Coordinates of C-alpha atoms in Angstrom, one line a residue:
M293 CA 51.1 -124.6 92.1
N294 CA 49.7 -121.3 93.5
S295 CA 46.9 -121.3 96.2
I296 CA 44.3 -120.0 93.8
L297 CA 44.7 -122.9 91.4
Q298 CA 44.7 -125.3 94.3
R299 CA 41.3 -123.9 95.5
L300 CA 39.9 -124.1 92.0
I301 CA 40.9 -127.8 91.7
I302 CA 39.2 -128.4 95.1
I303 CA 36.1 -126.7 93.8
G304 CA 36.3 -128.8 90.6
A305 CA 36.5 -132.0 92.7
S306 CA 33.4 -130.9 94.6
L307 CA 31.5 -130.2 91.4
I308 CA 32.0 -133.8 90.4
L309 CA 31.3 -135.3 93.8
V310 CA 28.2 -133.3 94.6
S311 CA 26.7 -132.8 91.1
G312 CA 23.1 -131.9 91.3
C313 CA 23.3 -130.5 94.8
R314 CA 22.6 -126.8 95.6
T315 CA 22.5 -124.9 98.8
S316 CA 19.7 -122.4 99.5
S317 CA 21.9 -119.4 100.5
P318 CA 25.3 -119.6 98.6
T319 CA 28.3 -117.7 100.0
A320 CA 32.0 -118.0 99.1
A321 CA 34.8 -117.9 101.5
G322 CA 37.1 -114.9 101.3
S323 CA 34.5 -112.4 99.9
P324 CA 35.2 -108.7 100.2
A325 CA 32.7 -108.7 103.1
D326 CA 32.2 -111.8 105.2
S327 CA 28.7 -113.1 105.6
M328 CA 28.0 -112.1 109.2
A329 CA 25.2 -114.6 109.7
T330 CA 27.3 -117.5 108.5
M331 CA 30.4 -116.5 110.4
E332 CA 28.5 -116.0 113.7
Q333 CA 27.0 -119.5 113.2
A334 CA 30.5 -120.8 112.9
L335 CA 31.5 -119.0 116.1
D336 CA 28.5 -120.4 117.9
S337 CA 29.4 -123.9 116.6
L338 CA 33.0 -123.5 117.8
E339 CA 31.8 -122.5 121.3
S340 CA 29.5 -125.5 121.5
D341 CA 32.1 -127.9 120.1
S342 CA 29.8 -129.0 117.4
E343 CA 30.8 -129.3 113.7
L344 CA 29.6 -126.8 111.2
D345 CA 28.3 -128.4 107.9
V346 CA 29.2 -126.0 105.1
G347 CA 27.9 -126.9 101.6
I348 CA 29.3 -125.8 98.3
P349 CA 26.7 -124.4 95.9
V350 CA 26.8 -125.9 92.4
T351 CA 24.4 -126.3 89.5
H352 CA 24.4 -129.7 87.8
P353 CA 27.8 -129.3 86.0
S354 CA 28.1 -132.8 84.7
E355 CA 24.5 -133.1 83.6
G356 CA 23.5 -129.5 82.8
N357 CA 26.6 -128.0 81.4
P358 CA 29.2 -130.4 79.8
D359 CA 31.0 -127.5 78.1
S360 CA 31.7 -125.9 81.4
L361 CA 33.0 -129.2 82.9
A362 CA 35.2 -129.8 79.8
H363 CA 36.9 -126.5 80.2
F364 CA 37.3 -127.1 83.8
A365 CA 38.9 -130.5 83.3
A366 CA 41.3 -128.9 80.8
G367 CA 42.2 -126.2 83.4
V368 CA 43.0 -128.9 86.0
S369 CA 45.2 -130.6 83.4
Y370 CA 47.1 -127.4 82.7
A371 CA 47.4 -126.6 86.4
L372 CA 48.9 -129.9 87.2
R373 CA 51.6 -129.2 84.6
D374 CA 52.1 -125.8 86.2
E375 CA 50.9 -123.9 83.1
Q376 CA 49.1 -121.3 85.1
D377 CA 48.0 -118.9 82.4
L378 CA 46.5 -121.6 80.2
A379 CA 44.8 -123.1 83.3
M380 CA 43.3 -119.8 84.3
D381 CA 42.1 -119.2 80.7
E382 CA 40.2 -122.6 80.8
F383 CA 38.8 -121.9 84.3
Y384 CA 37.6 -118.5 83.0
K385 CA 35.8 -120.2 80.0
S386 CA 34.3 -122.8 82.4
A387 CA 32.9 -120.0 84.6
L388 CA 31.6 -118.1 81.6
A389 CA 29.8 -121.2 80.3
D390 CA 28.1 -121.8 83.7
P391 CA 27.6 -118.4 85.5
H392 CA 25.3 -120.3 88.0
N393 CA 28.5 -121.9 89.5
E394 CA 29.2 -119.0 91.9
P395 CA 32.1 -120.5 93.8
L396 CA 34.0 -120.9 90.5
V397 CA 32.9 -117.5 89.3
V398 CA 34.2 -115.8 92.5
E399 CA 37.5 -117.8 92.6
V400 CA 38.3 -117.0 89.0
S401 CA 37.3 -113.3 89.5
R402 CA 39.5 -113.1 92.6
S403 CA 42.5 -114.4 90.7
F404 CA 42.0 -111.8 87.9
L405 CA 41.7 -109.0 90.5
A406 CA 44.9 -110.2 92.1
K407 CA 46.6 -110.0 88.7
K408 CA 45.2 -106.5 88.1
Q409 CA 43.0 -107.8 85.3
A410 CA 39.8 -106.3 86.6
G411 CA 38.2 -106.1 83.2
K412 CA 37.8 -109.9 82.9
A413 CA 36.5 -110.1 86.5
V414 CA 33.9 -107.5 85.6
L415 CA 32.7 -109.4 82.6
L416 CA 32.4 -112.7 84.5
L417 CA 30.8 -111.2 87.6
S418 CA 28.4 -109.1 85.5
K419 CA 27.2 -112.3 83.7
A420 CA 26.8 -114.1 87.1
A421 CA 24.9 -111.1 88.5
H422 CA 22.3 -111.3 85.8
V423 CA 21.5 -114.9 86.7
S424 CA 18.2 -115.0 88.6
Q425 CA 18.7 -115.1 92.4
S426 CA 22.4 -114.4 92.2
S427 CA 24.0 -114.1 95.6
V428 CA 25.0 -111.1 97.7
D429 CA 28.6 -112.4 97.3
V430 CA 28.6 -112.0 93.6
Q431 CA 27.3 -108.4 93.8
C432 CA 29.9 -107.5 96.4
W433 CA 32.8 -108.8 94.2
L434 CA 31.3 -107.1 91.2
A435 CA 31.3 -103.8 93.0
Q436 CA 34.9 -104.2 93.9
A437 CA 35.9 -105.2 90.3
L438 CA 34.0 -102.2 88.9
L439 CA 35.8 -99.9 91.3
E440 CA 39.1 -101.3 90.2
T441 CA 38.3 -100.4 86.6
G442 CA 37.5 -96.9 87.6
K443 CA 33.7 -97.2 87.1
T444 CA 32.8 -95.6 90.4
N445 CA 29.1 -95.0 89.7
E446 CA 28.5 -98.6 88.5
A447 CA 30.5 -99.9 91.6
V448 CA 28.2 -98.0 93.9
A449 CA 25.1 -99.2 92.1
A450 CA 26.3 -102.8 92.3
A451 CA 27.0 -102.4 96.0
R452 CA 23.4 -101.0 96.5
V453 CA 22.0 -104.1 94.8
A454 CA 24.0 -106.1 97.3
V455 CA 22.5 -104.1 100.2
K456 CA 19.0 -105.0 98.9
K457 CA 19.8 -108.6 98.6
S458 CA 21.5 -108.8 102.0
G459 CA 18.3 -108.0 104.0
A460 CA 19.1 -107.8 107.7
S461 CA 22.7 -108.8 107.2
I462 CA 25.3 -106.0 106.9
E463 CA 27.3 -107.7 104.1
G464 CA 26.0 -105.4 101.4
E465 CA 26.3 -102.3 103.6
E466 CA 29.8 -103.2 104.4
T467 CA 30.7 -103.4 100.7
L468 CA 28.9 -100.2 99.9
C469 CA 30.7 -98.4 102.7
A470 CA 34.1 -99.7 101.5
V471 CA 33.4 -98.7 97.9
C472 CA 32.2 -95.2 99.0
L473 CA 35.3 -94.7 101.1
R474 CA 37.6 -95.7 98.2
A475 CA 35.7 -93.5 95.8
G476 CA 35.9 -90.5 98.1
R477 CA 32.2 -90.4 98.8
T478 CA 32.8 -90.1 102.6
H479 CA 29.5 -88.3 103.4
E480 CA 27.6 -91.3 102.0
A481 CA 30.0 -93.7 103.7
L482 CA 29.1 -92.1 107.1
K483 CA 25.4 -92.6 106.4
V484 CA 26.0 -96.3 105.5
L485 CA 28.0 -96.7 108.7
S486 CA 25.1 -95.3 110.8
R487 CA 22.8 -97.9 109.1
M488 CA 25.4 -100.6 109.8
E489 CA 25.4 -99.7 113.5
K490 CA 21.6 -100.2 113.7
K491 CA 21.7 -103.5 111.7
A492 CA 24.6 -104.9 113.7
G493 CA 22.5 -105.1 116.9
G494 CA 24.5 -107.3 119.3
R495 CA 26.2 -109.4 116.6
P496 CA 29.9 -109.5 117.4
L497 CA 31.4 -109.7 114.0
A498 CA 29.0 -107.1 112.6
L499 CA 30.0 -104.7 115.3
I500 CA 33.7 -105.4 114.6
A501 CA 33.3 -104.9 110.9
T502 CA 31.5 -101.6 111.5
A503 CA 34.2 -100.4 113.8
R504 CA 36.9 -101.3 111.3
L505 CA 35.2 -99.2 108.6
Y506 CA 35.0 -96.3 111.0
A507 CA 38.8 -96.7 111.4
E508 CA 39.2 -96.6 107.7
Y509 CA 37.1 -93.4 107.5
L510 CA 39.5 -91.8 110.0
Q511 CA 42.5 -92.4 107.8
T512 CA 41.2 -89.7 105.4
H513 CA 39.3 -87.6 108.0
P514 CA 41.6 -87.2 111.0
A515 CA 39.7 -84.0 112.0
D516 CA 36.8 -86.2 113.1
A517 CA 39.0 -88.4 115.2
K518 CA 37.6 -87.7 118.6
S519 CA 33.9 -88.3 117.8
V520 CA 34.2 -91.1 115.2
K521 CA 36.9 -93.0 117.1
L522 CA 34.7 -92.9 120.3
R523 CA 31.8 -94.4 118.4
A524 CA 34.1 -97.1 116.9
V525 CA 35.6 -98.0 120.3
R526 CA 32.2 -98.2 121.9
L527 CA 31.1 -100.7 119.3
L528 CA 34.2 -102.9 120.2
D529 CA 33.6 -102.5 123.9
K530 CA 30.1 -103.9 123.4
V531 CA 31.6 -107.0 121.8
D532 CA 34.0 -107.5 124.7
V533 CA 31.1 -107.5 127.2
S534 CA 28.8 -109.7 125.1
K535 CA 31.2 -112.5 123.8
P536 CA 34.1 -113.0 126.2
G537 CA 36.4 -116.0 125.7
N538 CA 35.9 -116.8 122.0
Q539 CA 39.4 -117.0 120.3
L540 CA 38.3 -115.7 116.9
L541 CA 36.5 -112.8 118.4
L542 CA 39.3 -111.9 120.7
Q543 CA 41.8 -111.9 117.8
R544 CA 39.5 -109.7 115.6
L545 CA 38.9 -107.4 118.5
A546 CA 42.6 -107.0 119.2
E547 CA 43.3 -106.3 115.5
T548 CA 40.6 -103.6 115.3
Y549 CA 41.5 -102.0 118.6
R550 CA 45.1 -101.7 117.2
Y551 CA 43.8 -100.3 114.0
L552 CA 42.0 -97.6 116.0
D553 CA 45.3 -96.8 117.8
E554 CA 44.2 -98.4 121.1
P555 CA 47.1 -100.8 121.7
G556 CA 46.3 -101.1 125.4
K557 CA 42.8 -102.5 124.7
A558 CA 44.2 -104.7 121.9
A559 CA 46.7 -106.1 124.4
E560 CA 43.9 -106.8 126.9
M561 CA 42.1 -109.0 124.3
L562 CA 45.3 -111.0 123.4
L563 CA 46.2 -111.5 127.1
K564 CA 42.9 -113.5 127.4
L565 CA 44.3 -115.9 124.8
L566 CA 47.3 -116.8 126.9
P567 CA 46.8 -120.3 128.4
K568 CA 46.9 -120.5 132.2
N569 CA 49.6 -123.2 132.0
P570 CA 51.3 -122.5 128.7
K571 CA 53.5 -125.1 127.0
P572 CA 56.2 -123.8 124.7
S573 CA 55.1 -123.6 121.0
P574 CA 55.7 -121.5 117.9
Q575 CA 52.1 -120.3 118.2
L576 CA 52.6 -119.2 121.8
D577 CA 55.8 -117.3 120.8
A578 CA 53.9 -115.5 118.0
L579 CA 51.2 -114.5 120.4
R580 CA 53.7 -113.2 122.9
E581 CA 55.5 -111.3 120.1
R582 CA 52.2 -109.6 119.1
L583 CA 51.6 -108.7 122.7
A584 CA 55.0 -107.2 123.1
N585 CA 54.5 -105.1 120.0
L586 CA 51.2 -103.8 121.3
F587 CA 52.8 -102.9 124.7
L588 CA 55.6 -101.1 122.9
M589 CA 53.1 -99.2 120.8
G590 CA 51.4 -98.1 124.0
G591 CA 54.7 -97.1 125.6
D592 CA 54.5 -99.9 128.2
N593 CA 58.0 -101.2 128.0
T594 CA 57.7 -103.1 131.3
H595 CA 55.0 -105.5 130.1
A596 CA 56.6 -105.7 126.6
A597 CA 59.8 -106.9 128.3
E598 CA 57.8 -109.5 130.3
Q599 CA 56.5 -111.1 127.1
L600 CA 59.8 -111.0 125.4
E601 CA 61.6 -112.5 128.4
A602 CA 59.0 -115.3 128.5
I603 CA 59.8 -116.1 124.8
V604 CA 63.6 -116.4 125.4
K605 CA 63.0 -118.3 128.7
D606 CA 61.3 -121.1 126.7
N607 CA 63.6 -120.7 123.7
P608 CA 66.9 -119.1 124.8
S609 CA 68.8 -119.9 121.6
S610 CA 66.0 -119.4 119.0
Y611 CA 65.4 -115.7 118.9
P612 CA 68.5 -113.4 118.8
Q613 CA 66.4 -110.4 117.7
V614 CA 64.3 -110.8 120.9
W615 CA 67.5 -110.6 123.0
Y616 CA 68.4 -107.5 121.0
V617 CA 65.1 -105.8 121.7
L618 CA 65.4 -106.7 125.3
G619 CA 68.8 -105.0 125.3
T620 CA 67.4 -101.7 123.8
L621 CA 64.5 -101.7 126.4
A622 CA 67.0 -102.2 129.3
G623 CA 69.1 -99.4 127.9
D624 CA 66.1 -97.1 127.7
E625 CA 65.6 -97.8 131.4
K626 CA 69.3 -97.1 132.1
Q627 CA 69.8 -100.7 133.2
Y628 CA 73.1 -100.7 131.3
S629 CA 74.6 -103.9 132.9
K630 CA 71.5 -105.8 132.0
A631 CA 71.5 -104.4 128.5
I632 CA 75.1 -105.5 128.0
G633 CA 74.1 -109.1 128.8
Y634 CA 71.2 -109.0 126.4
F635 CA 73.2 -107.6 123.5
Q636 CA 76.0 -110.1 124.1
K637 CA 73.5 -113.0 123.9
A638 CA 72.0 -111.6 120.7
L639 CA 75.5 -111.4 119.1
L640 CA 76.4 -114.8 120.4
L641 CA 73.4 -116.3 118.5
D642 CA 73.6 -114.0 115.5
S643 CA 76.8 -112.0 114.9
S644 CA 75.2 -110.3 111.8
I645 CA 73.0 -108.0 113.9
E646 CA 75.0 -104.9 113.2
Q647 CA 73.1 -102.5 115.4
A648 CA 73.7 -104.7 118.4
Y649 CA 77.5 -104.0 118.3
Y650 CA 76.9 -100.2 118.6
Q651 CA 74.3 -100.4 121.2
L652 CA 76.5 -102.8 123.2
A653 CA 79.4 -100.3 122.9
L654 CA 77.3 -97.4 124.1
A655 CA 76.1 -99.5 127.1
Q656 CA 79.6 -100.5 127.9
I657 CA 80.7 -96.8 127.9
D658 CA 77.8 -96.0 130.3
V659 CA 79.1 -98.5 132.9
G660 CA 82.7 -97.3 132.4
Q661 CA 83.9 -100.3 130.3
T662 CA 85.9 -98.1 127.9
G663 CA 88.3 -100.8 126.8
E664 CA 85.5 -103.3 126.1
A665 CA 83.6 -100.7 124.2
L666 CA 86.5 -100.0 121.9
D667 CA 87.0 -103.8 121.4
T668 CA 83.3 -104.0 120.4
L669 CA 83.6 -101.2 117.9
E670 CA 86.7 -102.8 116.4
K671 CA 84.8 -106.1 115.9
A672 CA 82.0 -104.1 114.2
A673 CA 84.4 -102.3 111.9
V674 CA 85.9 -105.7 110.8
R675 CA 82.5 -107.2 110.1
F676 CA 80.9 -104.1 108.7
P677 CA 83.5 -101.9 107.1
N678 CA 82.6 -98.5 105.7
T679 CA 78.9 -98.5 106.4
F680 CA 77.0 -95.4 107.3
V681 CA 75.5 -97.0 110.4
G682 CA 78.9 -98.3 111.5
E683 CA 80.7 -94.9 111.1
F684 CA 77.8 -93.0 112.7
F685 CA 77.5 -95.1 115.8
T686 CA 81.3 -95.3 116.2
G687 CA 81.4 -91.5 116.0
V688 CA 78.6 -91.3 118.7
A689 CA 80.6 -93.7 120.9
Y690 CA 83.8 -91.7 120.6
S691 CA 81.8 -88.6 121.5
R692 CA 80.6 -90.3 124.6
L693 CA 84.3 -91.1 125.4
K694 CA 85.1 -87.4 124.9
R695 CA 87.5 -88.3 122.1
Y696 CA 86.0 -85.7 119.8
D697 CA 88.8 -85.7 117.2
E698 CA 88.1 -89.5 116.6
A699 CA 84.3 -88.8 116.7
M700 CA 84.6 -86.2 114.0
K701 CA 86.6 -88.5 111.7
H702 CA 83.9 -91.2 111.9
L703 CA 80.9 -88.8 111.7
T704 CA 82.4 -87.0 108.7
S705 CA 83.0 -90.4 107.1
A706 CA 79.3 -91.3 107.7
E707 CA 78.3 -88.1 106.0
V708 CA 80.4 -88.9 102.9
I709 CA 79.0 -92.4 102.7
A710 CA 75.4 -91.1 103.0
K711 CA 75.9 -88.5 100.3
A712 CA 77.2 -91.3 97.9
T713 CA 74.6 -93.9 98.8
D714 CA 71.5 -92.6 100.5
A715 CA 71.2 -88.9 101.3
K716 CA 68.0 -89.5 103.3
R717 CA 70.1 -90.6 106.1
L718 CA 71.4 -87.1 106.6
T719 CA 68.6 -86.1 108.9
P720 CA 68.4 -83.1 111.2
Q721 CA 69.4 -85.4 114.1
F722 CA 72.5 -86.5 112.2
Y723 CA 73.6 -82.9 111.6
F724 CA 72.9 -82.0 115.3
Q725 CA 75.1 -84.9 116.4
I726 CA 78.0 -84.0 114.2
G727 CA 77.6 -80.3 115.0
A728 CA 77.8 -81.0 118.8
A729 CA 80.9 -83.1 118.2
A730 CA 82.5 -80.3 116.2
E731 CA 81.7 -77.7 118.9
R732 CA 83.3 -79.9 121.6
N733 CA 86.3 -80.4 119.3
H734 CA 86.6 -76.6 119.2
Q735 CA 85.7 -76.5 115.5
F736 CA 83.2 -73.7 116.0
E737 CA 82.6 -72.5 112.5
I738 CA 82.2 -76.1 111.2
A739 CA 79.7 -76.6 114.1
V740 CA 77.7 -73.6 113.1
G741 CA 77.4 -74.9 109.5
Y742 CA 76.1 -78.3 110.7
F743 CA 73.6 -76.7 113.1
E744 CA 72.4 -74.4 110.3
K745 CA 71.8 -77.5 108.1
A746 CA 69.8 -79.2 110.9
L747 CA 67.6 -76.1 111.2
Q748 CA 67.2 -75.8 107.4
L749 CA 65.8 -79.4 107.3
D750 CA 63.7 -78.9 110.5
P751 CA 62.9 -75.2 111.4
G752 CA 61.2 -76.5 114.6
F753 CA 64.3 -78.4 115.9
Y754 CA 64.4 -76.5 119.2
E755 CA 67.2 -78.5 120.7
A756 CA 69.4 -77.4 117.8
M757 CA 68.2 -73.8 118.2
N758 CA 69.2 -73.9 121.9
Y759 CA 72.6 -75.5 121.3
L760 CA 73.6 -73.0 118.5
G761 CA 72.2 -70.0 120.5
Y762 CA 74.1 -71.0 123.7
M763 CA 77.3 -71.6 121.7
W764 CA 77.1 -68.1 120.4
V765 CA 76.3 -66.7 123.8
E766 CA 79.4 -68.4 125.3
R767 CA 81.5 -66.9 122.6
G768 CA 79.9 -63.5 122.8
Q769 CA 78.7 -63.6 119.2
N770 CA 75.3 -62.9 117.5
L771 CA 73.7 -62.3 120.9
D772 CA 70.5 -60.8 119.4
R773 CA 70.0 -63.8 117.1
A774 CA 71.0 -66.2 119.8
R775 CA 68.4 -64.7 122.1
S776 CA 65.7 -64.9 119.4
M777 CA 66.4 -68.6 118.8
I778 CA 66.5 -69.5 122.5
E779 CA 63.3 -67.6 123.2
K780 CA 61.6 -69.7 120.4
A781 CA 62.8 -72.9 122.1
V782 CA 61.6 -71.7 125.5
K783 CA 58.2 -70.8 124.1
A784 CA 57.9 -74.2 122.6
E785 CA 59.0 -76.0 125.8
P786 CA 58.5 -73.6 128.7
T787 CA 59.5 -76.2 131.3
N788 CA 62.8 -77.3 129.7
G789 CA 65.5 -76.5 132.2
A790 CA 68.3 -76.5 129.6
F791 CA 66.4 -74.0 127.4
L792 CA 65.6 -71.8 130.4
D793 CA 69.3 -71.8 131.5
S794 CA 70.3 -70.6 128.1
L795 CA 67.8 -67.8 128.1
G796 CA 68.9 -66.6 131.5
W797 CA 72.5 -66.7 130.4
V798 CA 71.9 -64.6 127.3
F799 CA 70.1 -62.0 129.5
F800 CA 73.1 -62.0 131.7
K801 CA 75.5 -61.6 128.7
Q802 CA 73.3 -58.6 127.6
N803 CA 73.8 -57.0 131.0
K804 CA 70.2 -57.7 132.1
A805 CA 70.9 -59.5 135.3
K806 CA 67.4 -58.6 136.8
E807 CA 65.7 -60.3 133.8
A808 CA 68.1 -63.3 134.1
L809 CA 67.4 -64.1 137.7
P810 CA 63.8 -65.3 137.6
V811 CA 64.6 -67.3 134.4
L812 CA 67.5 -69.1 136.1
L813 CA 65.5 -69.8 139.2
K814 CA 63.0 -71.5 136.9
A815 CA 65.9 -73.4 135.2
V816 CA 67.0 -74.8 138.6
A817 CA 63.4 -75.8 139.4
Y818 CA 62.9 -77.5 136.0
T819 CA 66.2 -79.3 135.8
P820 CA 65.5 -83.0 136.8
E821 CA 69.0 -83.6 138.3
P822 CA 71.1 -80.8 139.9
D823 CA 73.3 -79.3 137.2
A824 CA 76.6 -77.6 138.0
T825 CA 76.4 -75.2 135.0
V826 CA 73.0 -73.9 136.0
F827 CA 74.1 -73.2 139.6
E828 CA 77.3 -71.5 138.3
H829 CA 75.2 -69.2 136.1
L830 CA 72.8 -68.5 139.0
G831 CA 75.8 -67.6 141.2
D832 CA 77.2 -65.2 138.5
V833 CA 73.8 -63.4 138.3
Y834 CA 73.5 -63.1 142.1
M835 CA 77.0 -61.6 142.2
A836 CA 76.1 -59.1 139.4
L837 CA 73.1 -58.1 141.5
G838 CA 75.3 -57.6 144.6
Q839 CA 73.9 -60.5 146.4
K840 CA 77.2 -62.0 147.4
E841 CA 75.9 -64.5 150.0
K842 CA 73.5 -66.1 147.6
A843 CA 76.1 -66.1 144.9
C844 CA 78.5 -68.1 147.1
E845 CA 75.7 -70.5 148.0
A846 CA 74.9 -71.2 144.4
W847 CA 78.6 -71.6 143.5
G848 CA 79.0 -74.0 146.4
K849 CA 76.2 -76.2 145.1
A850 CA 77.9 -76.2 141.7
L851 CA 81.2 -77.4 143.2
K852 CA 79.4 -80.2 145.2
I853 CA 78.1 -81.5 141.9
E854 CA 81.3 -81.2 139.9
P855 CA 84.8 -79.8 140.9
N856 CA 85.8 -76.8 138.8
D857 CA 88.8 -74.6 139.2
E858 CA 87.1 -71.5 137.8
I859 CA 84.2 -71.7 140.1
S860 CA 86.5 -72.3 143.1
K861 CA 88.4 -69.2 142.2
K862 CA 85.2 -67.1 142.1
L863 CA 84.1 -68.5 145.4
K864 CA 87.4 -67.7 147.1
Q865 CA 87.4 -64.2 145.8
A866 CA 83.8 -63.6 146.9
S867 CA 84.2 -65.0 150.3
G868 CA 87.6 -63.4 150.9
S869 CA 89.2 -66.7 151.8

């Protein structure tokens, strides 16, 4: 039995048990806009450890409307036999016969909206809305149902009625704003949001709801991001100051900060929910996972790893995917030995994590475990034969091993598989990878074709521009076009040492050593780790300018980084030794 039918049966039982009772201000759980006053009363009750007495509004079903009760009883009977369509039809007739019964009206309407039958919901809610003293809740749901049927003007009108009925509460304003946003009336939505800010005062849930709607506004108006986001975040910051420690508030705050792309502040809220002396539990694991995701969103890999490590410390054999993520984080930090251990634990617990094999192989290559890496790749090939991911990562691994012929076989196989199954996998990055492998395998024309494909898919792929341009410069081909491409890359990333080295080298190849020198000096300055090729190029330029001593110094630095017979020969000739 689905959850909606279960709720309806519960309401039906309540109708019978409390026949003749009626609350003074009816609200229904799960409305499109929560009743702020009621919710904040609930929060206050939670904080004071007292129980909240919630009544269910009804109107004499057994005495005043036997027809409604008869249909409802028939609906319960159908529901118990799992005949859902017949049950909903009877519940619908029951609600139509007694539109005063707002809990039933709302529940039935929600079910029709969920089934994309908004017309029936409109009919039922319209009838309930015409009842004297109908609630804000009914008007809010009516506005949503009308919007679903494409009746935008009527939806806005219903939401405005809800605003009048809601008084000092923001419930009606919240619905009106949501309707205006969905209907594209963003100017009016902003006006409503301004009113909501004033009405919210210091009420925590009202402030959060207003901030959330500001975030929704930003989805369609990113140009206003700076000013509108600032207003929304300030609203949430007020809540943090005024109501610390409440679990429901902290969760809602975290959720809305995340929605506003403030993962750091969202994580701050959730951290407050961590118990001081935590005991292992699924709930604690879920909280830590949410925290880890927020830290990852904010680029804080260190704190993300702390939360994930806490999860596997308590449950070392329950979360293979957590071990895998820890492996990727360790790999990103170049802690390859640590990454190997994590990936191996992940595969020990779940040998079906395909990506873990390839990441493990790459980490093994990084620490010089070539044989182990090949064993890992063989295991992956047995378990996952002829897959795009398998062929691609195997090709990458062989490239790292400088076995470019093998790399090309697997990368070409990956291309064939993607063309047959999912061409979207053939991204600019894929073509760049196979192009680089082809160039290193001395298949230069094939490499050019792949780099051209990468640039067709992404004209702003500067790394591909630089690679192709430099390849041409090295071969003395297309120097003008190579220079143009490399200059575009440098303009986009003026502190990229590799791009600057390529530009200096193309100047040198065009017999413009004077122009090359300042560019190559910049390349040296902006290369994070000393690079033998950059110093070799610098030495060649100095030599062309007749500065033999500086040339020898640059070539000497290149040789300290990496032995090279060609550079040694040039150094000996220049020094006369």
